[in-house]
mmCIF file of C-alpha atoms and ligand atoms in Angstrom:
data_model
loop_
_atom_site.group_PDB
_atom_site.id
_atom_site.type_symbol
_atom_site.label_atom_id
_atom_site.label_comp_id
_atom_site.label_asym_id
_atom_site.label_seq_id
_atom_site.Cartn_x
_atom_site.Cartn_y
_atom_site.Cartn_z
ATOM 1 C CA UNK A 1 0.000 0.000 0.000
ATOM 2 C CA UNK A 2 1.273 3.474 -1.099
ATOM 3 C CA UNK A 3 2.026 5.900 2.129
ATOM 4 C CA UNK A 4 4.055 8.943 -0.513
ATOM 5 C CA UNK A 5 3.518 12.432 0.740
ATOM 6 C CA UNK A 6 4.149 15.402 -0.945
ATOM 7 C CA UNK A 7 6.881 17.537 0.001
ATOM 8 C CA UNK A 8 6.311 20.451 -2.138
ATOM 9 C CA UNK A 9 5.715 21.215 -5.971
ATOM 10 C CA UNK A 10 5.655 17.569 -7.623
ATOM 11 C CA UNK A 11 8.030 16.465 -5.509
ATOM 12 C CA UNK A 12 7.272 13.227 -2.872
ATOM 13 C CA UNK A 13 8.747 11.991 0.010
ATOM 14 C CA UNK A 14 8.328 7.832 -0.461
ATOM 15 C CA UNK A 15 10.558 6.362 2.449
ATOM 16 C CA UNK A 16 9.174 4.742 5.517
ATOM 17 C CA UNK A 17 10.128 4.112 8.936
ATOM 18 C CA UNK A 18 12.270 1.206 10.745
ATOM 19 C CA UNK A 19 10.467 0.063 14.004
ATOM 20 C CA UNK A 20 12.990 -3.402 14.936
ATOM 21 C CA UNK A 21 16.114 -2.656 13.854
ATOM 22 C CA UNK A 22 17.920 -2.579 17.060
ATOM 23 C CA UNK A 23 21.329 -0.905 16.635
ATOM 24 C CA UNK A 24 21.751 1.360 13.575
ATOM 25 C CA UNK A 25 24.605 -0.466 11.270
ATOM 26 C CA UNK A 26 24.739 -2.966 13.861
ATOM 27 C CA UNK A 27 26.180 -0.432 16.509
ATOM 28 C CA UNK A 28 23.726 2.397 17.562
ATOM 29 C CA UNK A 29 21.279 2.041 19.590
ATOM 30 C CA UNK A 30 17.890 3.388 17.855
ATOM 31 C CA UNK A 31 14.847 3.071 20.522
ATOM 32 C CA UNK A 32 13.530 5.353 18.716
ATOM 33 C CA UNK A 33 13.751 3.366 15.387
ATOM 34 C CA UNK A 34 14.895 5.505 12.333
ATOM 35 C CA UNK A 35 13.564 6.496 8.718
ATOM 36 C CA UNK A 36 14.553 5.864 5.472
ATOM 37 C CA UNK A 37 14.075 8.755 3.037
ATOM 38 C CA UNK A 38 13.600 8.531 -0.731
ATOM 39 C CA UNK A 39 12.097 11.391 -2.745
ATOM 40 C CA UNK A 40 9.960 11.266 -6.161
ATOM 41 C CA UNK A 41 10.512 14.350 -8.817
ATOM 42 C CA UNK A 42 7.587 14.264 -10.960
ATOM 43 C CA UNK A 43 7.989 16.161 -14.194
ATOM 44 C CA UNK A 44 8.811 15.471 -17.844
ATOM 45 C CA UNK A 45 11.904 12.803 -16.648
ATOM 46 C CA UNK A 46 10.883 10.739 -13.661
ATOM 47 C CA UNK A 47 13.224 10.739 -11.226
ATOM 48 C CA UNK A 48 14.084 9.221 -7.500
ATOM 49 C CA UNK A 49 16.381 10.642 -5.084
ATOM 50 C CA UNK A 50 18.289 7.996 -3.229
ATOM 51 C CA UNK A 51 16.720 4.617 -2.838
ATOM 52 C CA UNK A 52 15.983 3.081 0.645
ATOM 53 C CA UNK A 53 17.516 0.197 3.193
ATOM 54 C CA UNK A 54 15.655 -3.400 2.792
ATOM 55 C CA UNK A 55 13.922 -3.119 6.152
ATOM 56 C CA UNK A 56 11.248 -1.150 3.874
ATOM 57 C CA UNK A 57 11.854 -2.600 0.082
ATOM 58 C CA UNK A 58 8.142 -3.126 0.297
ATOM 59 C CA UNK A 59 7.059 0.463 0.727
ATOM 60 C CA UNK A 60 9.692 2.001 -1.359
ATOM 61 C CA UNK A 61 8.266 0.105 -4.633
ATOM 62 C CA UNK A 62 4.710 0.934 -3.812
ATOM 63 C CA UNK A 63 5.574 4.291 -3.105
ATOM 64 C CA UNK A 64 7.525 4.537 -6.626
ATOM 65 C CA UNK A 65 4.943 2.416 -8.645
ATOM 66 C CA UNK A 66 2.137 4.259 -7.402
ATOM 67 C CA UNK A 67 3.831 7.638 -8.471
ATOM 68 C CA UNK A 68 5.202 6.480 -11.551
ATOM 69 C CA UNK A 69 1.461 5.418 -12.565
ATOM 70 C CA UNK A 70 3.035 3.251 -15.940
ATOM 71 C CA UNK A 71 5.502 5.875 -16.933
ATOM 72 C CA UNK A 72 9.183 4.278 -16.998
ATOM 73 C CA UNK A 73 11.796 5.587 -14.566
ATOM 74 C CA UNK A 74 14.314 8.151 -16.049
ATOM 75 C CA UNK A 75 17.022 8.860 -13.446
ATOM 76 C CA UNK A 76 17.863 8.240 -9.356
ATOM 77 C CA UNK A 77 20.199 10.075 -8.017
ATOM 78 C CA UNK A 78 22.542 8.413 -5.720
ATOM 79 C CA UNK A 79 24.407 11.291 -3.233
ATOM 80 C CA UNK A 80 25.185 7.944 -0.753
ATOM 81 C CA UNK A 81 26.238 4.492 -1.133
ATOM 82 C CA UNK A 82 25.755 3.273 2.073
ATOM 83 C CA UNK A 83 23.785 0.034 1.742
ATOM 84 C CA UNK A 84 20.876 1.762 4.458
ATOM 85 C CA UNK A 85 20.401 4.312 1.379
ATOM 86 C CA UNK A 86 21.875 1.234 -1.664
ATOM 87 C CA UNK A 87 19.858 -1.927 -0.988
ATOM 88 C CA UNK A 88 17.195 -1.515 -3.038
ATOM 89 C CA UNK A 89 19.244 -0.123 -5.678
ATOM 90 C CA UNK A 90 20.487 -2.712 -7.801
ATOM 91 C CA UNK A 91 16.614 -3.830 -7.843
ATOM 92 C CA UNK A 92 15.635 -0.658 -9.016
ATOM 93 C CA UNK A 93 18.357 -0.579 -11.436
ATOM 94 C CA UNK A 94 17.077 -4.140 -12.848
ATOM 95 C CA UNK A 95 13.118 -2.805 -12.661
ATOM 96 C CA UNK A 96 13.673 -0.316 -14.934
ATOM 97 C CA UNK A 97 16.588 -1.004 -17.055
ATOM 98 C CA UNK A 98 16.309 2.537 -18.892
ATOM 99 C CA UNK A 99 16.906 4.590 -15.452
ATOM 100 C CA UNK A 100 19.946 6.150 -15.374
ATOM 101 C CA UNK A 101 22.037 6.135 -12.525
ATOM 102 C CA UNK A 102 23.289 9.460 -11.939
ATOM 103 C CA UNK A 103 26.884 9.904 -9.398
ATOM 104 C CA UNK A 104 30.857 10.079 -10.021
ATOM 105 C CA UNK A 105 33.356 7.594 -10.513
ATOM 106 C CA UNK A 106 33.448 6.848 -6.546
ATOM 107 C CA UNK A 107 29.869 6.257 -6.707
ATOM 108 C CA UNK A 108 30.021 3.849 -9.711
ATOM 109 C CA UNK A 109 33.363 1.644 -8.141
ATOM 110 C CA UNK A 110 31.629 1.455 -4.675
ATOM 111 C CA UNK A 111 28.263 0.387 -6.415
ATOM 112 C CA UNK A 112 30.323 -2.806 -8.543
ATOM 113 C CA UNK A 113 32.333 -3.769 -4.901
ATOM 114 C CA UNK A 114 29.235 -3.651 -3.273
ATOM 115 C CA UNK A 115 26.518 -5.514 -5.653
ATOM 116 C CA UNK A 116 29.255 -7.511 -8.094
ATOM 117 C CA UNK A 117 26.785 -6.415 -10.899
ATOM 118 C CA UNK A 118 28.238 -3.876 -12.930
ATOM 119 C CA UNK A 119 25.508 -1.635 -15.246
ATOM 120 C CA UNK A 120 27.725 0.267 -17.558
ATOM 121 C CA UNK A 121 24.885 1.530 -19.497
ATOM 122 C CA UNK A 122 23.151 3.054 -16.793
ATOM 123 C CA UNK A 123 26.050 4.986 -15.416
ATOM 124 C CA UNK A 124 25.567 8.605 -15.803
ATOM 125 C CA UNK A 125 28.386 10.664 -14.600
ATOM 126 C CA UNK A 126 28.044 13.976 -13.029
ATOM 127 C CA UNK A 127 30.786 16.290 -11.207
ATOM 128 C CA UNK A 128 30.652 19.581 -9.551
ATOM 129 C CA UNK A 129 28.174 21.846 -10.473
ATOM 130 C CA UNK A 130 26.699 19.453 -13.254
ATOM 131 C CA UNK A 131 23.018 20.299 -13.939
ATOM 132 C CA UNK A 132 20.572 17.528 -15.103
ATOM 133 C CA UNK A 133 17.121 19.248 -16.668
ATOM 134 C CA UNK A 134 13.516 17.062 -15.890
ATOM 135 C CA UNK A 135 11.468 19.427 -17.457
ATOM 136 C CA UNK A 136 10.317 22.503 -14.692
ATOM 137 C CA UNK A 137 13.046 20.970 -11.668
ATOM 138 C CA UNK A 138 16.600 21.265 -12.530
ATOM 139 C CA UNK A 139 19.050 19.249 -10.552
ATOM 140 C CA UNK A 140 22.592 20.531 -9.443
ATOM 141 C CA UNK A 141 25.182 18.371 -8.052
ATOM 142 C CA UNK A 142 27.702 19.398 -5.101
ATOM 143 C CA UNK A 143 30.513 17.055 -3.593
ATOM 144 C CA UNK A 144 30.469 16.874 0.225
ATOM 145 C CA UNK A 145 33.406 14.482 0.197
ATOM 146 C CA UNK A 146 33.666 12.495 3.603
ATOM 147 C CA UNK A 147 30.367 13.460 4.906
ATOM 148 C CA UNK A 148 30.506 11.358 5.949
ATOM 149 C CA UNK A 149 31.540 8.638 3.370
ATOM 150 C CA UNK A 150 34.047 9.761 0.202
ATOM 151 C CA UNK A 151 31.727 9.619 -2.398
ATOM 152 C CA UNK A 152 28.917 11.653 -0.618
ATOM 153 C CA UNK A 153 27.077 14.590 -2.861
ATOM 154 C CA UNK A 154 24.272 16.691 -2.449
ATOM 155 C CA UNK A 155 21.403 17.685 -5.055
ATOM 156 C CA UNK A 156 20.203 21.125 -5.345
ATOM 157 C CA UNK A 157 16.682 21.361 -7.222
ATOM 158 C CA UNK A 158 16.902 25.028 -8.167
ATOM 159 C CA UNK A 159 13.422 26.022 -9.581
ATOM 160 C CA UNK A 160 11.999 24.612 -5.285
ATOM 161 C CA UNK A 161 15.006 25.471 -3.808
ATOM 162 C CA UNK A 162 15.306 21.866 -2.422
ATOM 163 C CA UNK A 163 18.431 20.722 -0.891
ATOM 164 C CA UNK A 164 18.686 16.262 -1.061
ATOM 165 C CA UNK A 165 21.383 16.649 1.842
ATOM 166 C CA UNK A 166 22.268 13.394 1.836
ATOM 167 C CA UNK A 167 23.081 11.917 5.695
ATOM 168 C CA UNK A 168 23.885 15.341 6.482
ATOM 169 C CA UNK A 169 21.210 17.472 8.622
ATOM 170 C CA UNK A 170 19.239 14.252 9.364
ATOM 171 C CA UNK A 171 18.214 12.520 12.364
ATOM 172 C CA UNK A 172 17.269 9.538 14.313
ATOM 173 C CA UNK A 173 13.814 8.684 15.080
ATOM 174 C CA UNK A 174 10.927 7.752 13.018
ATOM 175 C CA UNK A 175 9.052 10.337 11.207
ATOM 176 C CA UNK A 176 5.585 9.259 11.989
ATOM 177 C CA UNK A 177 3.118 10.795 9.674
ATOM 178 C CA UNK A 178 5.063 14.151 10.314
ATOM 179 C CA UNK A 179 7.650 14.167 7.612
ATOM 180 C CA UNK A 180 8.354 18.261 7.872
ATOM 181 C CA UNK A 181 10.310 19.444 11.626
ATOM 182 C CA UNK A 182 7.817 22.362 11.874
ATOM 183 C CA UNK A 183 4.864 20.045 12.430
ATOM 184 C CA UNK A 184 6.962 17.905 15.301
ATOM 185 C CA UNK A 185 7.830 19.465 18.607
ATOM 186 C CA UNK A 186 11.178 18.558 17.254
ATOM 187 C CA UNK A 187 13.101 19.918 20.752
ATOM 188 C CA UNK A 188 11.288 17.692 23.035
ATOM 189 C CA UNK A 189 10.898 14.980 20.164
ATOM 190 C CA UNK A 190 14.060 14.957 18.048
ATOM 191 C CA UNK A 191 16.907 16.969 19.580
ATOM 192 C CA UNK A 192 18.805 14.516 21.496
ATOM 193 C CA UNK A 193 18.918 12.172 18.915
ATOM 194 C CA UNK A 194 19.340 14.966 15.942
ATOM 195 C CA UNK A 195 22.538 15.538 18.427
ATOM 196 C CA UNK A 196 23.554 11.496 19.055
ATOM 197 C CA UNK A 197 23.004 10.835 15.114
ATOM 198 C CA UNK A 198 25.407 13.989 13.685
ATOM 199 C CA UNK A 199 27.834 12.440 16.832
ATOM 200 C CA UNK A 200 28.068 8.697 15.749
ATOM 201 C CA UNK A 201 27.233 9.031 12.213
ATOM 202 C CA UNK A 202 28.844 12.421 10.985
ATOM 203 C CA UNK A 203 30.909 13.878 14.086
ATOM 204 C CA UNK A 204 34.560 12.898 12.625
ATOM 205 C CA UNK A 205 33.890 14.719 10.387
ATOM 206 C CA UNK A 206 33.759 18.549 11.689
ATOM 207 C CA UNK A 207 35.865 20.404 9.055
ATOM 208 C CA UNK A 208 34.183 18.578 6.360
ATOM 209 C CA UNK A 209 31.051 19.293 7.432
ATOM 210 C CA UNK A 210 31.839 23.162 8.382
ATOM 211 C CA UNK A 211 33.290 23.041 4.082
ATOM 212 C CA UNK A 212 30.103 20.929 2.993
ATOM 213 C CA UNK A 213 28.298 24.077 4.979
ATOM 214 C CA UNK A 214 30.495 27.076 3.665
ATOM 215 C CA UNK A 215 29.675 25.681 -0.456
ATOM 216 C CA UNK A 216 25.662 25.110 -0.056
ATOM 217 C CA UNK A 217 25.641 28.631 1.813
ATOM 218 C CA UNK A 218 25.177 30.878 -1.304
ATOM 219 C CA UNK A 219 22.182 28.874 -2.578
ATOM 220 C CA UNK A 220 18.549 29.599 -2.163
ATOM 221 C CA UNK A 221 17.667 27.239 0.337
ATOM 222 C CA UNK A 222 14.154 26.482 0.905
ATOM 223 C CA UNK A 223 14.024 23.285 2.194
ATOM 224 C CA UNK A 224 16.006 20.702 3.032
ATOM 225 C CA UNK A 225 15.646 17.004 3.115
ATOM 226 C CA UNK A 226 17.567 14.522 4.788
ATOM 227 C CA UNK A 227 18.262 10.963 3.988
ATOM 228 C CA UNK A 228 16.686 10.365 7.895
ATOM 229 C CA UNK A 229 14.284 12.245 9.885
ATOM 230 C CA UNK A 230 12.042 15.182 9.399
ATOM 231 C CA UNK A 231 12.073 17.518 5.961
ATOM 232 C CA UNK A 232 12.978 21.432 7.185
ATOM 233 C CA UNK A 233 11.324 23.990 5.028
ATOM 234 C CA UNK A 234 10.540 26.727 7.175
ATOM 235 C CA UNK A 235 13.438 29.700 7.641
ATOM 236 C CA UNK A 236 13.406 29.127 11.329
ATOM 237 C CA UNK A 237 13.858 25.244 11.047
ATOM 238 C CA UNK A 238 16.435 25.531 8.326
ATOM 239 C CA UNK A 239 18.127 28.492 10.434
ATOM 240 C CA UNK A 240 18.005 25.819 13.753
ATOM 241 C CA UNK A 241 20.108 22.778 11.953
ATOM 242 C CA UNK A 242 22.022 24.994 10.525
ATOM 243 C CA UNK A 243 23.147 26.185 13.442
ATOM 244 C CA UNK A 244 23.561 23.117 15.350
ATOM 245 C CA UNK A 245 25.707 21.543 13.080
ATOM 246 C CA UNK A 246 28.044 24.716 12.659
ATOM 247 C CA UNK A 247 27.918 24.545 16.407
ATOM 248 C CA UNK A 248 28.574 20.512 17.081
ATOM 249 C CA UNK A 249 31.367 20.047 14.329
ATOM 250 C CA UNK A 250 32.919 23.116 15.636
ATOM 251 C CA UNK A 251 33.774 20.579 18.956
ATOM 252 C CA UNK A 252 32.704 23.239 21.075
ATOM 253 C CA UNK A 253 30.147 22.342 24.485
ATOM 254 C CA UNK A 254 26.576 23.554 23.982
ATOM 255 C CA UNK A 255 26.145 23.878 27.859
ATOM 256 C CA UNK A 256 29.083 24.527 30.165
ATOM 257 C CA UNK A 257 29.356 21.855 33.045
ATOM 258 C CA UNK A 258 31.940 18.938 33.493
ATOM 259 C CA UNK A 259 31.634 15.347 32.585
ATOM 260 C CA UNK A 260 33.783 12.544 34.306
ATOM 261 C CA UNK A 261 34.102 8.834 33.191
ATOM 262 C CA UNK A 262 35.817 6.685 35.853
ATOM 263 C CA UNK A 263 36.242 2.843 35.617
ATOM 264 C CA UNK A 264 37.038 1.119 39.114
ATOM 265 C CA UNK A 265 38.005 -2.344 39.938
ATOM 266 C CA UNK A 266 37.826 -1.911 43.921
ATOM 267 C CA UNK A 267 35.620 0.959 44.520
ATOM 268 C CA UNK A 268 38.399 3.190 45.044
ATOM 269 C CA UNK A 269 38.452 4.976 42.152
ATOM 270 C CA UNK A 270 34.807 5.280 41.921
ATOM 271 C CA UNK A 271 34.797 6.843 45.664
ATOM 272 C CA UNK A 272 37.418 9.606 44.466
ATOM 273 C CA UNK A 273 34.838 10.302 41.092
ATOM 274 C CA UNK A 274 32.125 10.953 43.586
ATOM 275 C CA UNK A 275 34.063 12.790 45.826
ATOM 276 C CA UNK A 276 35.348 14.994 42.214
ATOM 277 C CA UNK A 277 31.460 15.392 41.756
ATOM 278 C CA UNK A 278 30.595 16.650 45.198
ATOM 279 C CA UNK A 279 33.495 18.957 45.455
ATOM 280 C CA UNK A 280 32.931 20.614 41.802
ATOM 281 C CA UNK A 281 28.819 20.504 42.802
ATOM 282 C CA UNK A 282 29.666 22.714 45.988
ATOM 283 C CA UNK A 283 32.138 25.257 43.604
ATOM 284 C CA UNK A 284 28.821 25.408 41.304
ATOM 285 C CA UNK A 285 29.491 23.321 38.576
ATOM 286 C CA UNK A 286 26.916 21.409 36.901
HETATM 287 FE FE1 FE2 B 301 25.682 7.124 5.668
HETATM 288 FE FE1 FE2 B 302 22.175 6.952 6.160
#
């Protein structure tokens, strides 16, 4: 059953949400579970941003054959190759053998290691500032090397002012019928985890990021969607991530206080952290 929602001028969201995975590539804890986003472009050329993990396969196709309605596929885009964004790739590749596959010659070498299944023909190679034309939605492409993987690009659609941000600016947690930020009460909801994601997934990564930040700053931004979490379209959401990431890959503390991490075989060491802890409470110190 279809569940797309439209994200703004004939453009759809069509990912869906992960509910039982239990640790994010096999490492992160997700209580929260996590989403998978894929966007449709619906215009002259049919296109897909990114495809989608396994864990929702299922959805994804319905989403995309719904949409689609019996037109063929023309293009997906593919700013990540990590398998949670590449599973259902080579499937959609096969579906609709006239889709091209649009990323650089990192994208293409990772794609062959990673699915032994080499489509030539479908490669369509794009480097900085490329432009691909659908019709009214014009698609530029921007390198954000190493965030957080090397072949990593975003997608500008200039005629929305849509940014497909890859990993970058997304978040853990399922979006649950909510797919923009401004609908969510995303500080009580989302913000610890928006912070834990960028900090496992991306937080290596700070002068990267603070370059991938720097380039995409002179476009008309209007929205911006994530591979994971909520879509941010309004100035003040867009203005808030923003922010927090030029503030967390900066390494800098968002509240001042003191953290301490003890270990302790006997006790002892564990009496002198509490001791530390009482001693810094009574100076103030949170
Ligand atoms: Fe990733
Ligand atoms: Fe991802």
């Amino acid at each position: 059953m279809h569940c797309a929602q439209k994200m703004t001028h004939n453009i759809y969201w069509i990912g869906s949400n992960d509910w039982t995975t239990e640790r994010f590539e096999n490492l992160f804890p997700i209580p929260n579970g996590v989403s998978y986003n894929s966007y449709f472009i619906d215009d002259e050329k049919t296109c897909v941003v990114d495809s989608v993990d396994a864990e929702i396969r299922e959805e994804y196709f319905d989403n995309l054959t719904y949409l689609l309605n019996g037109r063929d596929l023309d293009y997906i885009i593919v700013n990540h190759m990590e398998p949670d964004h590449c599973q259902t790739l080579l499937e959609t590749l096969e579906r609709y053998p006239n889709c091209k596959m649009v990323g650089n010659a990192t994208t293409f070498r990772m794609f062959e290691q990673f699915y032994n299944s080499p489509k030539p023909d479908q490669y369509y190679t794009v480097k900085e500032g490329d432009e691909i034309c659908l019709g009214k939605h014009t698609l530029v492409s921007y390198t954000m090397p190493m965030v957080h993987w090397p072949e990593v690009t975003c997608t500008y659609e200039k005629s929305t002012g849509t940014l497909f941000s890859a990993d970058a600016f997304g978040t853990f947690g399922t979006v649950n019928g909510n797919i923009f930020a401004d609908q969510t009460d995303f500080i009580a909801t989302y913000e610890d985890e928006a912070r834990r994601y960028y900090t496992n997934i991306v937080g290596k990564y700070g002068p990267q990021v603070q370059n991938a930040i720097r380039k995409v700053s002179g476009l008309d931004i209007k929205r911006i969607a994530p591979l994971h979490g909520p879509i941010w379209r309004t100035p003040e959401t867009i203005d808030y991530i923003l922010h927090k990431y030029l503030h967390w890959s900066s390494y800098t503390a968002e509240k001042k206080g003191v953290v301490i991490a003890f270990g302790s075989m006997y006790g002892n060491t564990r009496a002198i952290a509490q001791q530390l802890a009482k001693q810094l409470s009574k100076r103030g110190v949170t």
